[in-house]
Coordinates of C-alpha atoms in Angstrom, one line a residue:
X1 CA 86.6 128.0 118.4
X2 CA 89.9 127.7 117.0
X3 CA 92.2 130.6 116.3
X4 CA 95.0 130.6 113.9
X5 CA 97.5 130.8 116.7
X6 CA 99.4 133.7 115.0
X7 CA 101.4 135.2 118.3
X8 CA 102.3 132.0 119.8
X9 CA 105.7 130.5 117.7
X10 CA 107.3 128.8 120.1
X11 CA 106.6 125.6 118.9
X12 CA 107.4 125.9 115.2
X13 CA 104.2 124.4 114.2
X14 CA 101.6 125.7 112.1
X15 CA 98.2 126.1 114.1
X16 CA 100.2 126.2 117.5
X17 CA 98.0 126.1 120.4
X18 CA 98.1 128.7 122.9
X19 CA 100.0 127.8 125.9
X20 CA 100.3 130.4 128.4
X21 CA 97.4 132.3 130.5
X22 CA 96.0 135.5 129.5
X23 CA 98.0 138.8 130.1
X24 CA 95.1 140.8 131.4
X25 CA 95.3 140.9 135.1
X26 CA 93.5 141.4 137.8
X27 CA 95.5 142.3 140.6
X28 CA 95.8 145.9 142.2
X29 CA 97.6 149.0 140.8
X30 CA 97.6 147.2 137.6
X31 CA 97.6 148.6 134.2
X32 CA 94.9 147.0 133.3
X33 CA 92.6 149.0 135.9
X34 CA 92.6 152.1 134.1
X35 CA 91.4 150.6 130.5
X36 CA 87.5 150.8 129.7
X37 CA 86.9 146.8 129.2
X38 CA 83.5 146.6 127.0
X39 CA 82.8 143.5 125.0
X40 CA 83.4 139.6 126.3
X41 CA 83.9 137.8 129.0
X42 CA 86.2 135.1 130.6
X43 CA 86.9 133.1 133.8
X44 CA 90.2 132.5 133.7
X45 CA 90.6 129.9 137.0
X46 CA 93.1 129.6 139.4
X47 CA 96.3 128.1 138.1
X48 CA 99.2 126.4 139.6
X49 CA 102.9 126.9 139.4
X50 CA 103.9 127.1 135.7
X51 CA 106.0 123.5 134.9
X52 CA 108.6 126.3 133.7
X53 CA 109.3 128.2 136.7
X54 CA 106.8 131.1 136.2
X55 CA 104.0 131.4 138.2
X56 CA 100.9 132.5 136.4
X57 CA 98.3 135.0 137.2
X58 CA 96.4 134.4 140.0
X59 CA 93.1 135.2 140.3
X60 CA 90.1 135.4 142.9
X61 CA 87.0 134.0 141.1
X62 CA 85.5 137.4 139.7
X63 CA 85.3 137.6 136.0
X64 CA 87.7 139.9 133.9
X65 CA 86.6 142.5 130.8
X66 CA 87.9 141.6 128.0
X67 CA 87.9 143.1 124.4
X68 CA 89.0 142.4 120.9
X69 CA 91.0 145.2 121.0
X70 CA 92.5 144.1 124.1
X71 CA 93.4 140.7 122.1
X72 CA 95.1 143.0 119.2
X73 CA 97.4 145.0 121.7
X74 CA 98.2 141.8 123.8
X75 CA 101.0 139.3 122.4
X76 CA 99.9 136.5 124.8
X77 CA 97.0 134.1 123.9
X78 CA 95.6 134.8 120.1
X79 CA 92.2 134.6 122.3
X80 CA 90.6 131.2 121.7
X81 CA 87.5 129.3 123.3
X82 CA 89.7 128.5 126.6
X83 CA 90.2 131.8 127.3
X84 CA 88.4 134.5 125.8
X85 CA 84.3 134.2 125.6
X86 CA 83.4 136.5 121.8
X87 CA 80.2 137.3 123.0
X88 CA 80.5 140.3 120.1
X89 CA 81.4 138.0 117.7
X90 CA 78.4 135.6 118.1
X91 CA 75.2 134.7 116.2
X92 CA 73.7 135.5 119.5
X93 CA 75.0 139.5 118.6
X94 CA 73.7 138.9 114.8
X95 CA 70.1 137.4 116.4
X96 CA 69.9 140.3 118.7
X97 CA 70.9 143.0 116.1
X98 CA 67.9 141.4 114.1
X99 CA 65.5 142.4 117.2
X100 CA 66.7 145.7 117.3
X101 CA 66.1 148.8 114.9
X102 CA 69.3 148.6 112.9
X103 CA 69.5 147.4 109.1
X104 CA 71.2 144.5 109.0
X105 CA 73.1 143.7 106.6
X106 CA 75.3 140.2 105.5
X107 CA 78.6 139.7 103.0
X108 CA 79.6 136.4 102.3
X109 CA 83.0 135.4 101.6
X110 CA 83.3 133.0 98.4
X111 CA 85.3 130.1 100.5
X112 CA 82.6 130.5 103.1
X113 CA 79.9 129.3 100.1
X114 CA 82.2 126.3 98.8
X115 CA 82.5 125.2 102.2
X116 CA 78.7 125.1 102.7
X117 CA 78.1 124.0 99.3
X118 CA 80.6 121.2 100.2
X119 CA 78.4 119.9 103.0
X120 CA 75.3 120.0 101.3
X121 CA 76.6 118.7 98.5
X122 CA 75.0 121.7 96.3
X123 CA 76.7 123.9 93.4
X124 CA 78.1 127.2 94.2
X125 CA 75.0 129.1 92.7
X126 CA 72.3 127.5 94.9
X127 CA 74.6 127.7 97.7
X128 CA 74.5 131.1 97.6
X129 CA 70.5 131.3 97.1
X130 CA 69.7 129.3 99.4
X131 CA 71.9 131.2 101.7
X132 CA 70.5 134.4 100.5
X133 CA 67.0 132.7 101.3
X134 CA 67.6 131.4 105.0
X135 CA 69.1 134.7 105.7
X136 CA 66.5 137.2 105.0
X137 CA 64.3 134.4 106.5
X138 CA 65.5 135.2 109.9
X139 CA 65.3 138.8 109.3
X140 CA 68.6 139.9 107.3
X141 CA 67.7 142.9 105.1
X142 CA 71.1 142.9 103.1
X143 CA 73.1 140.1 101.5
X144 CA 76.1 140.7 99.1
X145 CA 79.0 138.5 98.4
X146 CA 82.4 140.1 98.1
X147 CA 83.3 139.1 95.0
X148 CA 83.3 143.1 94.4
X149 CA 85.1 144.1 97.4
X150 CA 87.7 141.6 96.6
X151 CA 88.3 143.3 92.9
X152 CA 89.1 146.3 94.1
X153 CA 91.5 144.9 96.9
X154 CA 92.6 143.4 93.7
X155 CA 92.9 146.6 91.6
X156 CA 94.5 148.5 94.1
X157 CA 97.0 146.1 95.3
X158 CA 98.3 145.7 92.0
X159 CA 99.2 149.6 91.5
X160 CA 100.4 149.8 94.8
X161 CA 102.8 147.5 93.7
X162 CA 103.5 148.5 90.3
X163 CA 104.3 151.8 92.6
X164 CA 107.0 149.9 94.8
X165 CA 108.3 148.2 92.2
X166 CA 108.7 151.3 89.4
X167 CA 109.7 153.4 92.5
X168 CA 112.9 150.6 93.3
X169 CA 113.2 150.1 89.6
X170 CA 112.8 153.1 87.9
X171 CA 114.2 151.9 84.3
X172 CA 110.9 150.3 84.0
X173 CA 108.9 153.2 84.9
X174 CA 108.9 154.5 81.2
X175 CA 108.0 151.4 80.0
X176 CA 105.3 150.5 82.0
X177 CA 104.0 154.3 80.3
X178 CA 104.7 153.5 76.6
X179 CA 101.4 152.3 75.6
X180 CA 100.2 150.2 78.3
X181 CA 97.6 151.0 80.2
X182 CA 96.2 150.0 83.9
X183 CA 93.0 148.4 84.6
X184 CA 90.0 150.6 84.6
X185 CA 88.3 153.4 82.8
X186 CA 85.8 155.6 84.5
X187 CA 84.1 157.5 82.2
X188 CA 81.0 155.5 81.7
X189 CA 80.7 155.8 77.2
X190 CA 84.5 154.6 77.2
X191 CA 83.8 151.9 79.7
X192 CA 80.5 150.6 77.4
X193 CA 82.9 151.0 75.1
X194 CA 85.9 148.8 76.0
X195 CA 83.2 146.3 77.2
X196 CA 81.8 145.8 73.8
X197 CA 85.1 145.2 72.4
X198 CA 85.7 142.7 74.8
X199 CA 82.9 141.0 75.4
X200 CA 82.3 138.5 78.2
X201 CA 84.0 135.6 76.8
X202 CA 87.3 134.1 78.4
X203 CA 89.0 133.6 74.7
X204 CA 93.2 134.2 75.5
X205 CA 93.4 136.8 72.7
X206 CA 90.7 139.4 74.5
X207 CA 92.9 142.2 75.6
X208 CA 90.2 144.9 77.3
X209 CA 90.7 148.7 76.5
X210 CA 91.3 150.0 79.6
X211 CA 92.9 153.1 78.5
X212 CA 91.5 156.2 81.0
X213 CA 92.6 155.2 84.4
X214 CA 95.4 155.5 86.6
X215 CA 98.3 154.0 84.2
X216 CA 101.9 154.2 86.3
X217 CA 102.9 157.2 83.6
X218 CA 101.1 159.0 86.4
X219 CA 103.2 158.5 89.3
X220 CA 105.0 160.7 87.4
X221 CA 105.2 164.3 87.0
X222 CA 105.2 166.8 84.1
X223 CA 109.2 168.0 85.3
X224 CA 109.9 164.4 86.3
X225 CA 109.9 164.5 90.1
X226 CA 108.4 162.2 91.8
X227 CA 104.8 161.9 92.8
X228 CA 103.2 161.7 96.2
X229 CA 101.9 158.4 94.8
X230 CA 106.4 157.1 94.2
X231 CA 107.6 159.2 97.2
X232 CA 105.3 156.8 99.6
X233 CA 106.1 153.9 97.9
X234 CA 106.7 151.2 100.3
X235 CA 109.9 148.2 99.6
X236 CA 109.8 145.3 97.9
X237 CA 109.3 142.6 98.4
X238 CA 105.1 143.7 98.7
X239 CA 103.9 141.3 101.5
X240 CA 99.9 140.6 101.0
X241 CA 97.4 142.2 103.8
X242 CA 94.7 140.1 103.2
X243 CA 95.4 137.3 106.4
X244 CA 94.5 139.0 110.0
X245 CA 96.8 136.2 111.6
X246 CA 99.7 137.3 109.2
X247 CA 99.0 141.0 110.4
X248 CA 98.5 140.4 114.1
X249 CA 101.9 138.1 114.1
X250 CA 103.8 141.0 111.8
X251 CA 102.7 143.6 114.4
X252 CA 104.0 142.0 118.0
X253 CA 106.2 139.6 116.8
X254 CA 108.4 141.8 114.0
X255 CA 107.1 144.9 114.4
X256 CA 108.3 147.9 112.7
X257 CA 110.9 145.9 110.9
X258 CA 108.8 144.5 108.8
X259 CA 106.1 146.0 108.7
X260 CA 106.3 148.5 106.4
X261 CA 106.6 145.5 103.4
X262 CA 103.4 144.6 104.1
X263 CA 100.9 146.1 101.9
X264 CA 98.9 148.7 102.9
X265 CA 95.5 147.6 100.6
X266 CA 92.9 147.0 103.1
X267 CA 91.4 143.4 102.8
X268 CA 88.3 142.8 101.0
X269 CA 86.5 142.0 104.6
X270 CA 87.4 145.4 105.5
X271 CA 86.9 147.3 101.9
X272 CA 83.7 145.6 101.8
X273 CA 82.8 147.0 105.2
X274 CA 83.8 150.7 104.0
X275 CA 81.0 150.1 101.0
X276 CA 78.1 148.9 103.2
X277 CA 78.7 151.2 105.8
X278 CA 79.3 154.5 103.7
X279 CA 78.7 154.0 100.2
X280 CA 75.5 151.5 100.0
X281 CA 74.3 153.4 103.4
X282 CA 74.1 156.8 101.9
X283 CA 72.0 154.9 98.2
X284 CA 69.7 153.5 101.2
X285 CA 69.6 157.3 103.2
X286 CA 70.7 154.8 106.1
X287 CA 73.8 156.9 108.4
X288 CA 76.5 154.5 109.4
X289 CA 75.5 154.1 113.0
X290 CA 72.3 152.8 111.6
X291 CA 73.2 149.5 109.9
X292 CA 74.6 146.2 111.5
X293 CA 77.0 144.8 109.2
X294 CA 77.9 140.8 109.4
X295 CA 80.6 139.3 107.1
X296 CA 81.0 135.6 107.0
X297 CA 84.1 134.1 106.6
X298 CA 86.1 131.2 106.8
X299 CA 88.7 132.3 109.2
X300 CA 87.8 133.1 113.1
X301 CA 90.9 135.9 112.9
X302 CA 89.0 137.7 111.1
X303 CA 86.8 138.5 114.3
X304 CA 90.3 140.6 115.3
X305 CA 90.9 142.5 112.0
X306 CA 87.1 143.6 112.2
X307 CA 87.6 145.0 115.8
X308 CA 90.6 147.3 114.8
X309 CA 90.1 151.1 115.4
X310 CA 91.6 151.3 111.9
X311 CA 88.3 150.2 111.0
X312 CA 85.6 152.2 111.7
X313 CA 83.9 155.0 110.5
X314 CA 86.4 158.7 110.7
X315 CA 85.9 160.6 113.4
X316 CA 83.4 158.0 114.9
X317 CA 83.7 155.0 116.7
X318 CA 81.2 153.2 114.7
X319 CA 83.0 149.9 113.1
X320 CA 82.7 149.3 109.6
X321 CA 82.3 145.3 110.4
X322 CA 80.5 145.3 113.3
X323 CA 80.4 141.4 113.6
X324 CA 82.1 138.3 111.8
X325 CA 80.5 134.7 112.1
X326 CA 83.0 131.9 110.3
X327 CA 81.4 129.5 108.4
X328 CA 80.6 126.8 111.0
X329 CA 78.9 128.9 112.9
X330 CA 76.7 130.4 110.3
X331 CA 75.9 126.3 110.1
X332 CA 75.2 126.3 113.6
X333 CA 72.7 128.9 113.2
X334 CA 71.0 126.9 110.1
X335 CA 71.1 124.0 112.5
X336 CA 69.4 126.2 115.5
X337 CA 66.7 127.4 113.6
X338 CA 65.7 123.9 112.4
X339 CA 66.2 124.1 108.8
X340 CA 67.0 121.8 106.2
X341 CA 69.1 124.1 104.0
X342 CA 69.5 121.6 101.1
X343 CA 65.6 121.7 100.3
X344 CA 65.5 125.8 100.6
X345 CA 64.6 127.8 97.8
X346 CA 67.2 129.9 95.7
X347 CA 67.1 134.1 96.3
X348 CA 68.8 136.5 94.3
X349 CA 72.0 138.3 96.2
X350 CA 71.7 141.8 96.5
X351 CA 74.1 144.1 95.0
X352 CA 76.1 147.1 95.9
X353 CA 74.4 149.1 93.0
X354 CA 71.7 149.8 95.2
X355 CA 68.3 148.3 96.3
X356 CA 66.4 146.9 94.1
X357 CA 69.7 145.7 92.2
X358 CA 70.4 141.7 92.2
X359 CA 73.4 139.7 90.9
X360 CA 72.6 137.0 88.8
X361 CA 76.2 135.0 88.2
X362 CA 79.0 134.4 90.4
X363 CA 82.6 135.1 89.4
X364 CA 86.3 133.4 90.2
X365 CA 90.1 134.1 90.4
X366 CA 92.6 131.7 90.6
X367 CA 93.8 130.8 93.6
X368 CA 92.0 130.1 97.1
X369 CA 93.0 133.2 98.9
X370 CA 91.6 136.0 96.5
X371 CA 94.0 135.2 93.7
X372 CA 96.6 138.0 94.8
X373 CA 99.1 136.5 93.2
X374 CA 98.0 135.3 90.0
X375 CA 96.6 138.8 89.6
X376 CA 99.2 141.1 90.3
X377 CA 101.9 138.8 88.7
X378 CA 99.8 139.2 85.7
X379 CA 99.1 143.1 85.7
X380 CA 102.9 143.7 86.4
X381 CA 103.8 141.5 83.8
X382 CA 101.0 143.3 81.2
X383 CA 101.9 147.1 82.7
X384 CA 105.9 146.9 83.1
X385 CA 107.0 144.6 80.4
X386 CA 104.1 144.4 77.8
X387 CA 103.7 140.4 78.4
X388 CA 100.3 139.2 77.7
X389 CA 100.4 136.0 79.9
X390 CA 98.0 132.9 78.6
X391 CA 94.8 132.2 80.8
X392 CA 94.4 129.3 83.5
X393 CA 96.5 129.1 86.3
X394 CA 100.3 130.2 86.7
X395 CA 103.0 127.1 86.5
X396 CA 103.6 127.6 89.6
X397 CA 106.9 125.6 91.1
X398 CA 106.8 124.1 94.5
X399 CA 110.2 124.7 96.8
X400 CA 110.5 123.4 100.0
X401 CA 106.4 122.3 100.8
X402 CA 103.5 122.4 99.1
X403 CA 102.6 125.3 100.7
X404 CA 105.4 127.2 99.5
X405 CA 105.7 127.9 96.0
X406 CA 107.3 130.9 93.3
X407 CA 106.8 131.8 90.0
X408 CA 109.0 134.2 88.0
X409 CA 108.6 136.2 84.4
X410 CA 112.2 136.7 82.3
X411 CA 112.4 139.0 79.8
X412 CA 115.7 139.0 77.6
X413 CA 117.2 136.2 79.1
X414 CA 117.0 138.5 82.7
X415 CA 114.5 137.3 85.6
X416 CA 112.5 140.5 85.9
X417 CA 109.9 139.4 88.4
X418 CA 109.6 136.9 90.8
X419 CA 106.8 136.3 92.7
X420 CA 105.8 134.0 96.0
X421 CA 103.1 132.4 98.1
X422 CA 104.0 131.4 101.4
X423 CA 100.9 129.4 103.3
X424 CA 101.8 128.6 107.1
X425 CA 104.0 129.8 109.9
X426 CA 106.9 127.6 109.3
X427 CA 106.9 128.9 105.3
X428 CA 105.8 132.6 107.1
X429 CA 109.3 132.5 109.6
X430 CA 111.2 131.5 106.9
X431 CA 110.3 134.9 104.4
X432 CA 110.6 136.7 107.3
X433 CA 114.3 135.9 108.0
X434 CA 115.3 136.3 104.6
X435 CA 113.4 139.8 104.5
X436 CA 115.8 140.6 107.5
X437 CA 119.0 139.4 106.4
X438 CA 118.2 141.2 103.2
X439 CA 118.3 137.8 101.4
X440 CA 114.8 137.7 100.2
X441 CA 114.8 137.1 96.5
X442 CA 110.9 138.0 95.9
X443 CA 109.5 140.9 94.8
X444 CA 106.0 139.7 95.8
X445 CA 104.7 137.5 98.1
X446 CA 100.9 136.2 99.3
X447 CA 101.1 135.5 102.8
X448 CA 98.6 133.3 104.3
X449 CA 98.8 131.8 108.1
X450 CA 96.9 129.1 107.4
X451 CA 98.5 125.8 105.6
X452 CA 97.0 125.8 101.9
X453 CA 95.0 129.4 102.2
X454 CA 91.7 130.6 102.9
X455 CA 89.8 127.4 102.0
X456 CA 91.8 125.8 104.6
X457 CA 90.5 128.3 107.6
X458 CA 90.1 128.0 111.0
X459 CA 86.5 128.6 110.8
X460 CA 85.3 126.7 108.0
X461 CA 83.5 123.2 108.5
X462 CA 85.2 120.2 109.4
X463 CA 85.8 117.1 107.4
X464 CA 83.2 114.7 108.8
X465 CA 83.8 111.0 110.0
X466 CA 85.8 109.1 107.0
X467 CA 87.3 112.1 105.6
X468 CA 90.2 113.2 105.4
X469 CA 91.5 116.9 105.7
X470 CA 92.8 116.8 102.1
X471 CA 90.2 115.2 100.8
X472 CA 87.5 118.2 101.9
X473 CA 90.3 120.4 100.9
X474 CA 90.5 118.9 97.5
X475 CA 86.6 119.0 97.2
X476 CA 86.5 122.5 98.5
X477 CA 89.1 123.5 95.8
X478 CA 86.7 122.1 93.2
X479 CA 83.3 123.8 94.4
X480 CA 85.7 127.7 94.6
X481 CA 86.8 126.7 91.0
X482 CA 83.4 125.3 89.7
X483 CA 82.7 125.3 85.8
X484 CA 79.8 127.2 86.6
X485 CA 81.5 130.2 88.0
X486 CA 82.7 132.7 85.4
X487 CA 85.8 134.5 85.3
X488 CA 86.2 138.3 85.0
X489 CA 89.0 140.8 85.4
X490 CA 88.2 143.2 88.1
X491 CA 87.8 145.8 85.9
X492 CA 84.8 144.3 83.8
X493 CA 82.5 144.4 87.1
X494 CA 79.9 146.9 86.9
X495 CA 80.1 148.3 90.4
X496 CA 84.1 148.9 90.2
X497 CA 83.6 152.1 88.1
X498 CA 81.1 152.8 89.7
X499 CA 82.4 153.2 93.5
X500 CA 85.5 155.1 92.1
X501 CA 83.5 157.5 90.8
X502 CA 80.8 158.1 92.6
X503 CA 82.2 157.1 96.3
X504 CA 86.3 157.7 95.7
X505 CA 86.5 159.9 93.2
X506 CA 90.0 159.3 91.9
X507 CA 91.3 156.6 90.0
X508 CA 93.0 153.4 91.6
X509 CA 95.4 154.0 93.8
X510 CA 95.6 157.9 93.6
X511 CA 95.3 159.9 96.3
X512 CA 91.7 159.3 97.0
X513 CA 91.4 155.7 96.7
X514 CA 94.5 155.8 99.8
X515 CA 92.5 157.4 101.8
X516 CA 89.4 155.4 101.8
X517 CA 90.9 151.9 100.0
X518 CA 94.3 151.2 102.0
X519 CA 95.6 151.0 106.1
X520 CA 98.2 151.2 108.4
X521 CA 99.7 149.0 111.2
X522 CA 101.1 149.7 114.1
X523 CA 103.8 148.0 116.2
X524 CA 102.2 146.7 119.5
X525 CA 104.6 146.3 122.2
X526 CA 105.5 142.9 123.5
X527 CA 105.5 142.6 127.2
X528 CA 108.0 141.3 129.6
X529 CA 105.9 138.1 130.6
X530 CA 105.2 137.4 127.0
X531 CA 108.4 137.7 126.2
X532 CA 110.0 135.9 129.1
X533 CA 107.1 133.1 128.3
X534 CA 108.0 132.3 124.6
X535 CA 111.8 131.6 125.8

């Protein structure tokens, strides 16, 4: 297993390899004693002197405890096959969860399909049948893809930044009221309403009515003051939330300095475990505690962001994600059980709308992250300055790398908005500076840690013999952006209204839909041998 390396910088390279030993030791009087170790295990052997002057931790031969959580509050290793065993994180834990009385239940993430679609050399609708198929086949009770969860990381991430952004710029906030409205209606007549004036179709002149939900007039007011919603705005620029290796590296490398740019908008991993476990649950009359919830993704960081205490269940130490298995290994599993997956039949995917509810078609964004970007540069545009921007992809300009690229919208000769992705660590150190030095000319940017996004993960399968990386990457790209898939806004999903009213009660982004819909982080401490270590 490969992690994304996000802690370990020394080296200025993008998927750096850890380099020092674990900071969990064993000897007497330490720290460590006193913390309950649960879940994984690891020999770490004995060592000799470190070639830089620092002896490393010496042990005796016993095996050491330790967690996930461990891993989030270290800022050694990012734990990786040489030094942490995930026995939590396993398709061992998924088999044995099937045994067991639990429900279990399976989300798929859209890059995980393309890359197994990719190696099977099958569109992205059988892929996800036949995925469907070979998972109830070993037991699964459960699977949904997150094309849902991602929309309304989608929705909320762009109010929370039409917040920061009024909130610095408040000439706009009057504007972005006159007439335009945000992305969702609740009221269910309205919503059948809007729907049949737009229709399903992807012509450029459809313009949705989406005139009952949270517009930003409402971070307003009646005597002008400012809202709860404007008073908690965060600064710009918005940083995404989406990448656990962004997070973990924001959290013990920067710390509170930067931290509160990132946005708070939980991920869709981490939304989608909120719906299984507390809205889908309660339309099964399953409690929390009683389902199993896997995600599969295409990143093995995301086995930290689903072990966060942020994460579980209030009041409860039940997780919301109680595993993650990255793509390969979900191929390792087909390969285990003897299977050939191309010659499977085709299931329907379950949907959040309750059991007995299946989703027939599969949807797209641009982008192959989650299209964070391309979504909120568009609402922004639509909300604050009435610009109806033309579909297909931005024209997006490449700066220093590929992996680093901007966009910006002017208005009246003026650049209004200016938006960024920045893929990789190198591209990731170089915001992060400007952010400090107060040089940063983005009011937006997608952060990613690994080099071209999610479809370029840790976790997702390898190019075979003869192949390039760019040349699966290019393939991958096609299969995520297949003609077959349609695309939607966020707000034309059936299940969006539906969780906001029935499970959040509030419109995006109000009060509510912080509460259950959007995180925190927390500066974890960096110590001494770390620190003395990345010198």
């Amino acid at each position: 297993m490969v992690f994304s390396g996000a802690v370990k910088l020394g080296d200025l390279n993008d998927f750096i390899a850890p380099s020092q030993a674990c900071v969990v030791k064993l000897a007497p009087k330490s720290k460590v004693d006193a913390i309950e170790l649960q879940v994984g295990t690891v020999q770490l052997p004995p060592t000799k002197k470190d070639p830089k002057g620092f002896q490393q931790t010496q042990l005796s031969g016993d095996a050491v405890k330790v967690s996930l959580q461990d891993c989030l509050a270290c800022s050694g290793c990012v734990t990786s096959a040489e030094t942490v065993l995930l026995e939590h994180q396993s398709t061992g834990e998924l088999l044995s969860a099937l045994q067991s009385n639990k429900t279990v239940i399976v989300s798929v993430s859209p890059q995980s399909r393309s890359s197994l679609g990719v190696l099977h050399q099958i569109s992205p609708c059988e892929t996800a049948g036949k995925l469907v198929h070979f998972l109830k086949s070993v037991g699964v009770s459960v699977v949904l893809d997150t094309t849902s969860s991602r929309d309304i990381t989608l929705l909320e991430a762009a109010q929370e930044f039409i917040a920061r952004y009024t909130a610095k710029h408040m000439e706009y906030a009057a504007a972005a009221s006159s007439g335009v409205t945000a992305p969702m209606s609740f009221d269910q007549d309205e919503q059948q309403h809007s729907h049949a004036q737009a229709g399903h179709s992807n012509h450029p002149d459809r313009q949705p009515n989406r005139s009952a939900t949270n517009d930003v007039s409402s971070s307003q007011n009646h005597d002008g003051s400012a809202s709860g919603a404007e008073q908690e705005a965060g600064p710009l620029p918005m940083l995404a939330s989406a990448c656990p290796g962004w997070v973990c590296y924001a959290e013990k490398t920067h710390g509170s300095y930067i931290l509160p740019y990132i946005s708070t908008t939980k991920s869709p991993q981490a939304v989608m475990g909120t719906l299984v476990k507390r809205f889908l649950g309660q339309q099964m009359g399953l409690e929390p505690g009683a389902i199993y919830h896997c995600a599969v993704m295409p990143c093995y960081d995301k086995k930290l962001e689903g072990s966060r205490e942020d994460f579980c269940i209030p009041g409860t130490s039940v997780p919301e994600v109680d595993s993650v298995l990255t793509t390969a290994e979900v191929q390792q599993l087909i390969e285990q059980q003897g299977v050939s997956f191309a010659d499977l039949p085709c299931a329907p995917l379950d949907s959040l709308l309750g059991p007995g509810c299946t989703e027939d078609q599969l949807y797209k964004m641009h982008g192959g992250s989650g299209g964070y970007l391309e979504f909120i540069f568009r609402s922004a545009a639509q909300q604050l300055f009435h610009r109806q921007l033309p579909p297909g992809p931005l024209p997006m300009k490449t700066l220093r790398n590929a992996d680093f690229t901007e966009i910006s919208l002017d208005v009246e000769g003026r650049t209004v908005l200016r938006f960024a992705a920045a893929y990789g660590f190198r591209n990731i150190q170089t915001l992060v500076r400007k952010i400090k030095r107060k040089t940063c000319e983005y009011d937006y940017v997608e952060v990613m840690a690994c080099p071209s996004g999610c479809l370029n993960g840790g976790g997702q399968i390898k190019a075979h013999k003869g192949q390039t990386s760019q040349q699966l990457l290019d393939k991958l790209d096609q299969h995520y952006h297949a003609a077959e898939l349609i695309e939607r806004h966020p707000s034309e999903n059936p299940i969006v209204p539906l969780v906001y009213k029935q499970f959040v009660g509030s419109r995006v982004y109000d009060a509510a839909a912080r509460d259950r819909l959007h995180t925190s982080y927390h500066h974890r401490e960096k110590s001494l041998s770390t620190t003395i270590s990345d010198w």
